[in-house]
Amino acid sequence: MFVNSAHRRLWLLVVPVISPFAGIHAAEESLIEPEELVITATRLPRSIEDIAGTITVITDDDIAHHLAEDMDDLTRFEPGITMNTANRGGNQGFVIRGMGGNRVLTVLDGIRSNDIYMAGPSSYGKDAFEVDDLKAVEIIRGPASVLYGADAMGGAVILRSKDPADYLAPEDDSYLALRSAATSANGQYKLGVTVAGRLGDIGSLVQVTHREFHETDINGSSSNPQEGKSNGLLLKNVWDMAKAHQLRATADVLQEEIDTRLDSDLSPGVSESIGFDETERMRFSLVYQWQADAALFDDMDMDLSWQRTDALQHTEQYLTSYSFLNPMNPATYGGTEAFRDTDFEFNQDTLSAGINLRKSLNLSSMGHTFAYGLHRDRTETVRPRNRCDEQLTTGEVTCSIASYPFAPSENFPNKTFPDSTTTRTGVYIQDEIVPGDSRLTLVPGIRYDHYDMEPHVDALLDGSGYIETYGGYAVTAVDEHAVSFSLGALYELSDQVSLFAQYAEGFRPPNFDESNQAFVNLGHGYATVPNPALESESSEGLELGIRANVKNALISLAVYDNRYQDFIESASIGTEGNISLFQDQNVGRARIRGVELTSMWYPGDSWQVRTSLAYSRGNNEEAGVPLDSVEPLTGVIGLRYDEASGDWGFETMLTAVAKKDRVSADDRATADAYTVVDIVGHYRVTRSSTVRAGLFNVFDENYARWTNIQGLAAGDTDNIARAQAAGTNFRLSLDYKF
């Protein structure tokens, strides 16, 4: 009964999408114009209706309006896009149309984010961004390797930070504001200061944001208690050197500390477990823009960037240790009370440079707009690990750790993969072709990528020193080349309606971990060995759609079919002695098909109805089972009112999610259908101050988002309970401009 009711609610979401079509002639007389969003993720500034594909745009106004306070909040009302999370590792990265992890590329102001390193509940993700610093987020749904290279085989998330001009009105030379917010679900409060100024041809911005928070209060259970804080700093100077020349210098720092009482670790052998995690990301970049109107290009931008991400997971435990056993003393066979100190790090350092050029011209009565460029980046990756036990009664310390009585020890410090230097080089060109006066636009594109990964083996790799005895598997360099192709088409049936189609390819080469993981755990009888024969993953995406852009509405319908080849997955490759061997191999093929429907309808001067609907169906074609990463049918409808003066307004949003029971195995977790209602609003108290408030999960629905429980065993009730969403909660923000 509940599932049928949820499906009825999802069907009702379609009505506001279809209704603008019914009144299309009357709508042409409306004076209301839908907001024109300019897309830059296509390397050419275009309005959203001129894109041969689907790109989701989240503006800074959207971020403020929905009271988004972290990266996970950005896609809360965007069906088909979610954020993976880990219990201790936080937000892990975006999932687009069922594809996530390192198969989706995240880029901030032209520089790629750090990689995701999968380490179970303690994974390292892509969460080191301050949302208050963002001017826009553009999400390419589907393969995007032609424009953005390796790791964009499932899509790309393009983040753009704010400039001084985003705060300074043409008539103003200074800006000062305070930003504050409070969130009940995790006790977060935020305090931020923004200072911007203009002196002659130079604009400057300083933005500082401080946050403190605890664990999210979830419905029906309790999570590991946490206390955390973050500090963000954005410094930007923009120098208009001459009429056609601009130089932009940016420094961006985010530091985060989270202390977690790891109650989920407690057992008869572990009496206390506390995690102290630190993440720091630093970025410095220079961007030079030149509007030259030269023979080879009309405008150009060159960038040089450096970014470093350091992540440390430090764990302190009081437990029973088996690392001090004395064969001559049976009293030690049951273990001894000890203090365990663990430091696991994941650090990446990236230096990148690029040049992007654009040129418009007419050749043989055909209009051409070229976008072309060259990019190169070099990333250093290290993963040091250390763990030592201190016997409480004697003070004796050992870093040779045994997991049970008389087990072979794991020797620390060690590394599970070698320090690696990864170099990516890409050259691309895209041409937007308009044949004569026709209504057809063709957008072919091609890219060549070279990927080189050099491992640097030292004594800490495989600290036990056993890996070479299991089959002679050797750590090797990776040298991969790829050519990616795309073709888009846009045809205007009329001034209001257009058709679009796109074919796009993507690829992802094996990374430092997948190619060269070398780790033996003799105590538990397994080893993970390198694979020098790994090939790149690849993807092919086909998308067809129709858009209607009338005076008071924008409607878009898209269907897509994405195929993925040579998925890299861990596989059992037999045994060597009594050791089970595992290796990352190209074992997978997958296919994800779906439909997405969106609309923005302005039925009156102050009213807005926004509707989104996404349905996907995915299969692991190698194994013949469903893909667990694909989200269930999801619909969002928002009814918004903004008073004519802009002094106040509100929006009510309903999110309906269908039941998810199509999973890869009978013992995997499933999810019930649910419906959530959220209400947000704003009020301009004075010309200088604005209050925003939000009430989320108004009816206290008990549910878990699929992305947080997919892949769990049905019997894993503890982790399923910890993955539940917050109950009814509120957010409040106050911005004051001096």
XYZ file of C-alpha atoms in Angstrom:
738
model
C 0.000 0.000 0.000
C 2.831 2.392 0.925
C 4.779 1.563 -2.230
C 1.730 2.150 -4.411
C 1.149 5.459 -2.643
C 4.761 6.483 -3.291
C 4.413 5.664 -6.975
C 1.234 7.744 -7.145
C 3.133 10.671 -5.654
C 5.906 10.179 -8.217
C 3.324 10.197 -10.997
C 1.844 13.431 -9.647
C 5.278 15.011 -10.046
C 4.922 14.630 -13.812
C 1.819 16.832 -13.921
C 3.655 20.145 -13.344
C 6.131 19.104 -16.044
C 3.468 18.387 -18.654
C 1.134 21.270 -17.808
C 3.354 24.003 -19.331
C 3.044 22.241 -22.705
C -0.728 22.400 -22.479
C -0.650 26.182 -22.281
C 2.234 26.825 -24.623
C 0.429 29.380 -26.821
C -0.809 31.373 -23.870
C 2.638 31.175 -22.324
C 4.146 32.946 -25.311
C 2.286 36.079 -24.219
C 3.702 35.993 -20.697
C 6.131 38.685 -19.649
C 8.017 36.284 -17.396
C 11.342 35.061 -18.766
C 12.935 31.912 -17.330
C 16.343 32.604 -15.840
C 19.102 32.156 -18.412
C 21.925 30.051 -17.002
C 25.304 30.298 -18.697
C 27.293 27.061 -18.883
C 31.089 27.091 -18.985
C 31.710 23.355 -18.427
C 31.507 22.862 -22.220
C 34.609 25.105 -22.619
C 32.350 27.585 -24.449
C 29.970 29.929 -22.590
C 26.498 28.841 -23.648
C 22.965 29.088 -22.286
C 21.577 25.842 -20.967
C 19.173 25.360 -23.907
C 22.105 25.493 -26.351
C 23.874 22.433 -24.924
C 23.773 19.080 -26.742
C 23.548 17.084 -23.527
C 22.433 17.379 -19.914
C 24.312 19.603 -17.490
C 23.021 20.451 -14.031
C 23.830 23.958 -12.824
C 23.793 24.905 -9.134
C 24.346 28.628 -8.585
C 25.456 30.479 -5.470
C 21.843 31.667 -5.151
C 20.728 28.007 -5.082
C 23.343 27.224 -2.428
C 22.122 30.070 -0.226
C 18.426 29.450 -0.915
C 18.599 25.769 0.086
C 20.901 26.523 3.062
C 23.545 24.124 1.752
C 26.365 23.775 4.273
C 28.534 21.016 2.774
C 29.125 19.209 -0.526
C 26.479 16.602 0.255
C 23.822 19.330 0.428
C 24.510 20.535 -3.116
C 22.666 17.669 -4.804
C 19.918 17.130 -2.222
C 17.253 18.182 -4.738
C 18.925 16.835 -7.920
C 17.572 13.368 -8.802
C 20.168 11.212 -10.543
C 23.079 12.789 -8.632
C 24.085 11.806 -5.101
C 27.065 11.905 -2.787
C 28.719 8.784 -1.368
C 29.592 8.899 2.325
C 31.677 6.802 4.695
C 31.181 6.373 8.431
C 34.488 7.974 9.342
C 35.778 9.286 6.006
C 32.927 11.730 5.363
C 31.747 12.602 1.872
C 33.491 10.410 -0.679
C 32.526 11.917 -4.016
C 29.662 12.420 -6.440
C 27.675 9.611 -8.035
C 26.210 10.538 -11.424
C 23.629 8.267 -13.037
C 24.881 5.332 -10.956
C 28.596 5.891 -11.576
C 30.881 7.279 -8.856
C 34.216 6.981 -7.100
C 37.270 7.848 -9.187
C 35.121 7.386 -12.306
C 33.717 10.897 -11.742
C 36.158 13.800 -11.966
C 35.888 16.827 -9.675
C 37.636 20.039 -10.762
C 37.977 23.314 -8.831
C 38.930 26.346 -10.932
C 40.638 24.068 -13.450
C 42.600 21.853 -11.041
C 41.555 18.260 -10.368
C 40.715 17.243 -6.833
C 42.570 14.526 -4.962
C 41.764 10.905 -5.724
C 39.435 8.851 -3.582
C 41.259 6.106 -1.709
C 38.991 3.229 -0.743
C 39.732 2.001 2.769
C 36.368 0.705 3.987
C 34.624 2.932 6.556
C 37.795 5.025 6.849
C 38.075 5.937 3.163
C 39.537 9.236 2.022
C 37.140 11.230 -0.127
C 36.714 14.525 -1.960
C 35.144 16.663 0.743
C 37.789 19.364 1.248
C 35.820 22.238 -0.300
C 34.082 25.164 1.399
C 30.637 25.609 -0.186
C 30.457 29.293 0.790
C 33.375 29.926 -1.582
C 31.551 28.523 -4.627
C 30.031 30.695 -7.329
C 28.659 27.803 -9.359
C 28.691 24.022 -9.642
C 28.214 22.510 -13.105
C 27.681 18.752 -13.287
C 28.120 16.954 -16.617
C 25.870 13.906 -16.592
C 27.677 11.224 -18.571
C 31.125 10.639 -20.116
C 33.160 13.849 -20.332
C 36.691 12.711 -21.157
C 36.923 14.692 -24.411
C 36.897 17.981 -22.513
C 38.299 16.888 -19.162
C 40.401 13.791 -19.779
C 40.995 10.731 -17.657
C 38.679 9.903 -14.753
C 35.693 11.712 -16.325
C 34.290 8.493 -17.798
C 31.189 8.719 -15.607
C 30.847 12.487 -15.603
C 32.496 15.614 -14.247
C 31.769 18.111 -11.484
C 33.105 21.574 -12.281
C 33.436 23.893 -9.268
C 34.040 27.631 -9.707
C 35.038 29.845 -6.803
C 33.894 33.411 -6.285
C 35.687 36.528 -7.552
C 35.793 40.037 -6.050
C 33.350 41.144 -8.774
C 30.745 38.740 -7.361
C 30.523 40.986 -4.292
C 31.354 44.428 -5.673
C 28.644 46.368 -7.498
C 29.947 48.584 -10.343
C 29.480 51.679 -8.223
C 31.100 50.207 -5.081
C 34.797 49.868 -4.239
C 34.392 47.989 -0.961
C 32.297 45.234 0.584
C 32.183 43.813 4.107
C 29.790 41.131 5.351
C 29.331 38.643 8.152
C 27.846 35.200 7.488
C 26.427 32.968 10.204
C 24.376 29.791 10.285
C 23.196 27.063 12.662
C 22.046 23.522 11.887
C 20.205 21.355 14.403
C 20.854 17.952 12.786
C 24.580 17.994 13.579
C 24.809 20.973 15.920
C 26.799 22.898 13.348
C 27.320 26.600 13.588
C 29.150 28.718 11.072
C 30.721 32.142 11.255
C 32.216 33.761 8.180
C 33.676 37.089 7.152
C 33.887 38.407 3.590
C 35.955 41.441 2.646
C 36.237 42.637 -0.958
C 37.673 45.808 -2.423
C 38.734 47.485 -5.606
C 41.723 49.791 -5.963
C 42.250 51.016 -9.475
C 42.551 48.003 -11.754
C 42.915 45.464 -8.945
C 40.055 43.710 -7.178
C 40.708 41.718 -4.004
C 38.738 39.202 -1.966
C 39.344 37.713 1.468
C 36.835 35.165 2.723
C 37.165 33.277 6.014
C 34.740 30.577 7.176
C 34.792 28.718 10.493
C 32.526 25.759 11.298
C 32.042 23.553 14.348
C 29.800 20.491 14.438
C 29.123 17.064 15.901
C 27.773 13.804 14.499
C 24.421 13.837 12.708
C 21.484 12.967 14.946
C 19.807 10.176 13.005
C 16.358 8.691 13.314
C 15.940 5.447 15.212
C 19.554 4.819 16.203
C 22.831 6.450 17.204
C 26.018 6.995 15.254
C 29.582 7.212 16.479
C 29.807 10.459 18.503
C 31.914 13.146 16.827
C 33.231 16.635 17.380
C 34.655 18.533 14.455
C 35.699 21.901 13.155
C 36.909 23.389 9.891
C 38.552 26.618 8.808
C 38.413 27.849 5.242
C 40.330 30.711 3.659
C 39.908 32.074 0.132
C 42.220 34.834 -1.103
C 41.827 36.167 -4.617
C 43.287 39.106 -6.526
C 42.094 40.031 -10.017
C 44.207 42.510 -11.978
C 42.747 44.056 -15.131
C 46.151 44.708 -16.628
C 44.765 46.279 -19.803
C 41.518 46.292 -21.744
C 42.019 42.745 -23.038
C 44.301 41.310 -20.345
C 43.470 39.963 -16.905
C 45.540 38.118 -14.288
C 43.861 36.199 -11.466
C 45.812 34.918 -8.431
C 44.105 32.578 -5.941
C 45.082 30.997 -2.643
C 42.638 28.536 -1.107
C 43.099 26.646 2.175
C 40.740 24.335 4.029
C 41.631 22.617 7.301
C 39.327 20.135 9.008
C 39.650 18.205 12.255
C 37.189 15.519 13.372
C 37.381 13.515 16.607
C 35.264 10.353 16.603
C 34.457 8.015 19.463
C 34.429 4.764 17.523
C 31.782 2.864 19.458
C 31.369 0.605 16.437
C 34.897 -0.753 17.118
C 34.101 -1.874 20.657
C 34.168 -5.594 21.390
C 35.290 -7.937 24.181
C 38.852 -7.287 23.013
C 38.560 -3.491 22.477
C 37.519 -1.358 25.447
C 38.083 2.093 23.919
C 38.639 3.402 20.392
C 38.947 7.061 19.383
C 39.792 8.512 15.994
C 41.498 11.865 15.446
C 41.339 12.810 11.776
C 42.905 15.798 10.059
C 42.598 16.955 6.463
C 44.270 19.954 4.908
C 44.007 21.107 1.296
C 46.067 24.020 -0.014
C 45.823 25.479 -3.520
C 47.639 28.275 -5.292
C 46.861 29.223 -8.874
C 47.534 31.856 -11.507
C 45.196 32.379 -14.473
C 45.983 34.750 -17.329
C 43.179 35.700 -19.743
C 43.704 37.481 -23.031
C 40.947 38.588 -25.416
C 43.181 38.939 -28.437
C 40.932 38.594 -31.507
C 44.019 37.136 -33.209
C 44.303 34.846 -36.212
C 44.593 31.659 -34.140
C 42.285 32.577 -31.269
C 39.770 35.172 -30.146
C 40.482 34.637 -26.492
C 42.798 32.515 -24.411
C 43.334 31.563 -20.821
C 46.448 29.989 -19.348
C 46.619 28.529 -15.856
C 49.315 27.298 -13.514
C 48.232 25.623 -10.270
C 49.633 23.734 -7.313
C 47.531 21.783 -4.840
C 48.383 19.609 -1.873
C 46.004 17.438 0.131
C 47.230 15.857 3.367
C 44.953 13.465 5.241
C 45.800 11.742 8.520
C 43.667 9.223 10.350
C 45.067 8.776 13.844
C 43.462 6.123 16.061
C 44.044 5.430 19.756
C 42.738 2.208 21.272
C 42.858 0.335 24.551
C 42.639 -3.349 23.757
C 43.888 -6.851 24.286
C 47.106 -7.231 22.291
C 48.619 -10.496 21.116
C 51.869 -8.856 20.055
C 53.673 -9.585 23.356
C 53.146 -13.342 23.581
C 56.003 -15.310 25.143
C 55.972 -18.994 24.071
C 57.694 -19.842 27.357
C 55.003 -18.116 29.435
C 51.464 -19.547 29.030
C 50.115 -16.640 31.085
C 50.614 -14.398 28.060
C 48.619 -16.624 25.679
C 45.391 -14.765 26.417
C 46.925 -11.466 25.418
C 47.926 -8.436 27.436
C 46.285 -5.062 27.986
C 47.858 -2.512 25.671
C 47.528 0.926 24.143
C 47.534 0.909 20.314
C 48.576 3.996 18.366
C 47.803 4.024 14.615
C 48.651 6.598 11.945
C 47.358 6.050 8.407
C 47.995 8.842 5.908
C 46.989 9.617 2.336
C 48.755 12.555 0.717
C 48.689 13.948 -2.814
C 50.620 16.824 -4.369
C 49.543 18.085 -7.823
C 51.200 20.605 -10.141
C 49.203 21.426 -13.266
C 49.315 23.767 -16.246
C 46.961 24.316 -19.138
C 45.972 26.533 -22.003
C 42.470 26.894 -23.458
C 41.719 28.823 -26.633
C 38.556 29.744 -28.491
C 38.077 30.921 -32.068
C 34.988 31.776 -34.134
C 35.091 32.071 -37.940
C 33.144 31.316 -41.121
C 34.464 28.796 -43.629
C 32.592 27.978 -46.834
C 29.315 29.436 -45.517
C 29.598 27.370 -42.351
C 30.034 28.937 -38.938
C 32.681 27.388 -36.700
C 33.445 28.002 -33.042
C 36.534 26.130 -31.948
C 37.580 25.316 -28.404
C 40.965 23.662 -28.109
C 43.757 23.336 -25.620
C 46.486 21.429 -23.837
C 46.632 20.274 -20.214
C 49.310 18.570 -18.176
C 49.433 17.677 -14.505
C 51.812 15.768 -12.279
C 50.644 14.140 -9.038
C 52.726 12.631 -6.242
C 50.858 10.100 -4.086
C 52.040 8.531 -0.820
C 50.297 6.294 1.725
C 52.466 5.719 4.834
C 51.052 3.477 7.561
C 52.258 2.987 11.122
C 50.919 1.114 14.137
C 52.512 0.275 17.473
C 51.334 -1.399 20.686
C 52.496 -0.390 24.177
C 52.071 -2.928 26.954
C 50.397 -1.086 29.832
C 52.085 -2.948 32.694
C 55.683 -2.870 31.440
C 55.780 0.011 28.936
C 57.270 -2.307 26.303
C 56.563 -1.124 22.731
C 56.393 -3.184 19.565
C 55.426 -2.330 15.992
C 55.144 -5.980 14.944
C 51.419 -6.501 15.374
C 49.737 -9.897 15.735
C 45.954 -10.068 15.356
C 45.469 -13.287 17.388
C 47.608 -15.612 19.529
C 50.740 -16.787 17.701
C 49.609 -15.151 14.443
C 52.361 -14.061 12.033
C 52.897 -10.365 12.664
C 52.346 -7.425 10.362
C 55.418 -5.224 10.586
C 55.027 -1.443 10.749
C 55.741 1.086 9.353
C 54.719 -0.106 5.894
C 53.006 0.862 2.654
C 50.392 -1.138 0.755
C 51.347 0.455 -2.567
C 54.506 2.301 -3.597
C 54.906 6.053 -3.664
C 53.806 6.995 -7.179
C 54.270 9.837 -9.646
C 51.383 10.175 -12.092
C 51.616 12.402 -15.167
C 48.595 13.182 -17.331
C 48.873 15.001 -20.652
C 45.873 15.805 -22.838
C 45.235 17.664 -26.081
C 41.666 18.366 -27.226
C 39.720 20.200 -29.895
C 35.992 20.755 -30.222
C 34.209 22.470 -33.092
C 30.723 23.921 -32.915
C 29.473 23.916 -36.522
C 26.427 25.747 -37.864
C 25.846 24.959 -41.577
C 24.724 28.219 -43.219
C 21.360 29.476 -41.991
C 20.158 26.044 -40.911
C 18.677 25.250 -37.526
C 21.212 22.459 -37.038
C 24.318 22.673 -34.843
C 26.926 19.900 -34.802
C 29.558 19.648 -32.080
C 32.309 17.095 -32.810
C 35.217 16.780 -30.390
C 38.313 14.653 -30.006
C 41.005 14.296 -27.354
C 44.298 12.475 -27.046
C 45.508 11.541 -23.558
C 48.771 10.092 -22.347
C 48.870 8.635 -18.844
C 52.122 7.685 -17.158
C 52.468 6.347 -13.631
C 55.898 5.666 -12.157
C 56.135 3.696 -8.883
C 58.978 4.364 -6.442
C 59.611 1.196 -4.453
C 61.262 1.508 -1.059
C 61.816 -0.758 1.919
C 58.437 0.072 3.457
C 56.424 -1.473 0.612
C 55.122 -4.794 1.852
C 56.751 -4.437 5.244
C 56.560 -8.175 5.813
C 58.818 -8.741 2.811
C 56.788 -11.655 1.462
C 55.046 -10.420 -1.673
C 57.639 -11.647 -4.166
C 57.335 -15.202 -2.871
C 53.742 -15.412 -4.082
C 53.942 -15.929 -7.820
C 56.667 -13.369 -8.517
C 54.195 -10.489 -8.977
C 56.148 -7.311 -9.590
C 55.390 -3.620 -9.211
C 55.597 -1.960 -12.643
C 55.039 1.388 -14.335
C 51.843 2.125 -16.258
C 51.969 3.792 -19.685
C 48.549 4.262 -21.307
C 47.343 6.190 -24.361
C 43.737 6.889 -25.314
C 41.751 8.791 -27.931
C 38.268 9.888 -26.922
C 35.602 11.121 -29.315
C 32.311 12.955 -28.905
C 29.619 14.185 -31.260
C 26.740 16.389 -30.262
C 23.836 17.645 -32.347
C 21.209 20.299 -31.669
C 18.267 20.904 -33.998
C 15.721 23.696 -33.539
C 12.262 22.465 -34.521
C 10.959 25.968 -33.799
C 11.897 29.009 -31.799
C 10.586 27.240 -28.713
C 11.412 23.552 -29.205
C 14.700 21.815 -29.998
C 16.022 18.281 -30.203
C 19.466 17.267 -28.991
C 21.629 14.173 -29.204
C 25.097 13.319 -27.991
C 27.552 10.456 -28.251
C 30.497 10.679 -25.845
C 33.376 8.439 -24.873
C 35.338 8.283 -21.648
C 38.169 6.347 -20.094
C 39.946 5.844 -16.777
C 43.425 4.327 -16.486
C 44.361 2.133 -13.515
C 45.656 4.187 -10.614
C 48.510 3.734 -8.140
C 46.534 1.393 -5.915
C 44.838 -0.788 -8.526
C 48.013 -1.516 -10.500
C 50.525 -1.913 -7.731
C 48.911 -2.856 -4.459
C 51.340 -5.233 -2.750
C 50.180 -6.397 0.651
C 50.343 -9.664 2.565
C 48.446 -10.465 5.742
C 49.829 -13.799 6.866
C 47.726 -13.788 9.992
C 44.487 -13.811 8.006
C 45.884 -15.799 5.107
C 45.511 -13.451 2.148
C 47.620 -11.310 -0.162
C 46.807 -8.582 -2.670
C 49.280 -8.645 -5.547
C 50.122 -6.172 -8.339
C 48.792 -6.524 -11.891
C 51.038 -5.059 -14.612
C 48.548 -6.146 -17.305
C 45.663 -3.908 -16.201
C 44.033 -1.908 -18.998
C 42.041 1.316 -18.845
C 38.332 1.305 -18.171
C 36.261 2.897 -20.924
C 32.741 4.196 -21.443
C 30.390 5.067 -24.286
C 27.363 7.224 -23.697
C 24.415 7.978 -25.952
C 21.854 10.616 -25.001
C 18.754 11.848 -26.829
C 16.446 14.596 -25.699
C 13.964 17.361 -26.362
C 13.719 20.837 -24.839
C 10.962 23.420 -24.908
C 11.882 26.971 -23.942
C 8.778 29.125 -23.863
C 8.135 32.495 -22.294
C 7.308 31.130 -18.888
C 8.795 27.632 -18.803
C 11.760 25.462 -19.629
C 11.123 21.743 -20.059
C 13.703 19.059 -20.821
C 13.340 15.322 -21.391
C 16.411 13.130 -21.906
C 16.968 9.397 -22.313
C 20.436 7.879 -22.085
C 22.283 4.609 -22.521
C 25.772 4.388 -21.013
C 28.005 1.346 -21.500
C 31.167 0.663 -19.520
C 33.943 -1.770 -20.413
C 36.888 -3.352 -18.587
C 35.726 -2.420 -15.110
C 38.562 -2.804 -12.628
C 37.520 -4.972 -9.715
C 39.249 -7.104 -7.114
C 39.121 -10.792 -8.018
C 40.337 -14.030 -6.477
C 43.138 -15.593 -8.527
C 43.749 -18.758 -6.518
C 46.147 -19.641 -3.725
C 49.850 -19.920 -3.111
C 50.489 -22.338 -0.294
C 47.917 -21.460 2.347
C 47.607 -17.832 1.185
C 44.568 -16.693 -0.844
C 45.603 -14.329 -3.623
C 43.586 -11.320 -4.782
C 44.322 -9.003 -7.675
C 42.630 -6.063 -9.387
C 41.601 -7.195 -12.860
C 39.555 -6.029 -15.855
C 36.557 -8.213 -15.159
C 33.498 -6.041 -15.560
C 31.057 -4.763 -18.165
C 28.147 -2.597 -17.155
C 25.224 -0.840 -18.778
C 23.085 1.896 -17.272
C 19.990 3.242 -19.044
C 17.617 5.870 -17.838
C 15.333 8.819 -18.358
C 15.406 12.295 -16.786
C 12.657 14.859 -16.879
C 13.009 18.431 -15.613
C 10.955 21.587 -15.820
C 10.917 25.132 -14.541
C 7.494 26.759 -14.788
C 6.544 30.339 -13.886
C 2.717 30.329 -13.596
C 2.632 33.875 -12.194
C 4.766 36.903 -11.537
C 6.027 35.624 -8.184
C 5.474 31.875 -8.453
C 7.812 29.151 -9.647
C 7.278 25.393 -9.921
C 10.397 23.232 -10.319
C 10.114 19.530 -11.062
C 12.781 16.852 -11.570
C 12.389 13.136 -12.143
C 15.127 10.521 -12.664
C 14.900 6.792 -13.333
C 17.834 4.479 -14.072
C 18.266 0.776 -14.582
C 21.747 -0.696 -14.420
C 23.254 -4.137 -14.874
C 26.602 -5.756 -14.318
C 26.594 -7.547 -17.652
C 29.591 -9.696 -16.803
C 27.892 -11.249 -13.796
C 24.326 -10.854 -15.088
C 23.114 -9.063 -11.948
C 21.811 -5.555 -11.200
C 24.215 -2.736 -10.353
C 23.769 -1.756 -6.720
C 25.068 1.777 -7.312
C 21.998 2.821 -9.334
C 19.543 4.983 -7.417
C 15.820 4.152 -7.229
C 13.204 6.177 -9.095
C 13.304 9.675 -7.565
C 11.216 12.788 -8.058
C 11.439 16.292 -6.602
C 8.881 19.064 -6.909
C 9.327 22.537 -5.487
C 6.713 25.291 -5.226
C 8.384 28.663 -4.703
C 7.065 32.151 -4.040
C 9.190 35.305 -4.130
C 7.486 38.572 -3.206
C 7.859 41.162 -5.971
C 10.265 43.353 -4.010
C 12.478 40.363 -3.218
C 12.164 41.083 0.503
C 10.773 37.662 1.365
C 9.921 34.307 -0.121
C 9.628 30.596 0.559
C 9.741 27.208 -1.161
C 8.148 23.899 -0.263
C 9.847 20.825 -1.705
C 8.601 17.266 -1.843
C 11.051 14.446 -2.541
C 9.514 11.057 -3.358
C 11.720 7.965 -3.676
C 10.450 4.580 -4.815
C 11.259 1.253 -3.218
C 14.648 -0.231 -4.080
C 14.621 -4.008 -4.194
C 16.471 -4.685 -7.450
C 19.887 -5.593 -6.029
C 22.790 -7.817 -7.019
C 22.128 -10.629 -4.514
C 19.349 -11.852 -2.242
C 21.446 -11.145 0.849
C 21.989 -7.464 -0.019
C 20.182 -4.642 1.748
C 17.090 -3.140 0.122
C 15.228 0.099 0.868
C 11.601 1.064 1.391
C 9.918 3.912 -0.452
C 9.706 7.239 1.329
C 8.537 10.822 0.922
C 10.221 13.820 2.519
C 8.899 17.389 2.714
C 11.243 20.355 3.248
C 10.438 24.056 3.591
C 12.911 26.933 3.178
C 12.381 30.671 3.237
C 14.113 34.027 3.464
C 13.293 37.463 4.833
C 15.213 40.685 4.259
C 15.080 42.349 7.663
C 16.832 45.513 6.500
C 18.700 46.552 3.379
C 21.802 45.088 5.046
C 20.561 41.897 6.697
C 18.827 38.748 5.465
C 17.534 35.820 7.503
C 17.101 32.375 5.941
C 15.417 29.438 7.630
C 14.685 25.860 6.690
C 12.645 23.051 8.194
C 13.743 19.708 6.786
C 11.995 16.339 6.961
C 8.914 18.135 8.234
C 6.945 14.953 8.953
C 9.879 13.129 10.627
C 10.147 10.399 8.001
C 12.376 7.476 9.005
C 14.485 6.586 5.968
C 17.974 5.952 4.618
C 19.223 7.335 1.339
C 20.131 4.508 -0.986
C 23.680 5.761 -1.577
C 24.416 5.249 2.138
C 23.277 1.616 2.361
C 23.834 0.213 -1.139
C 26.123 -2.803 -1.058
C 25.537 -3.561 2.625
C 24.435 -7.014 3.678
C 20.769 -7.273 4.605
C 21.797 -8.608 8.013
C 24.176 -5.724 8.717
C 21.609 -4.041 10.920
C 24.136 -1.922 12.821
C 25.536 -0.155 9.760
C 22.084 0.147 8.186
C 20.858 1.828 11.374
C 23.836 4.193 11.401
C 23.081 5.140 7.782
C 19.609 6.502 8.554
C 18.937 10.153 7.764
C 18.159 12.842 10.311
C 14.618 13.310 11.552
C 12.890 16.686 11.613
C 15.590 19.344 11.792
C 16.035 23.044 11.108
C 18.637 25.418 9.727
C 18.954 29.126 10.285
C 21.314 31.656 8.722
C 21.871 35.392 9.085
C 23.931 37.474 6.658
C 24.764 41.081 7.444
C 26.348 43.493 4.963
C 27.993 46.615 6.335
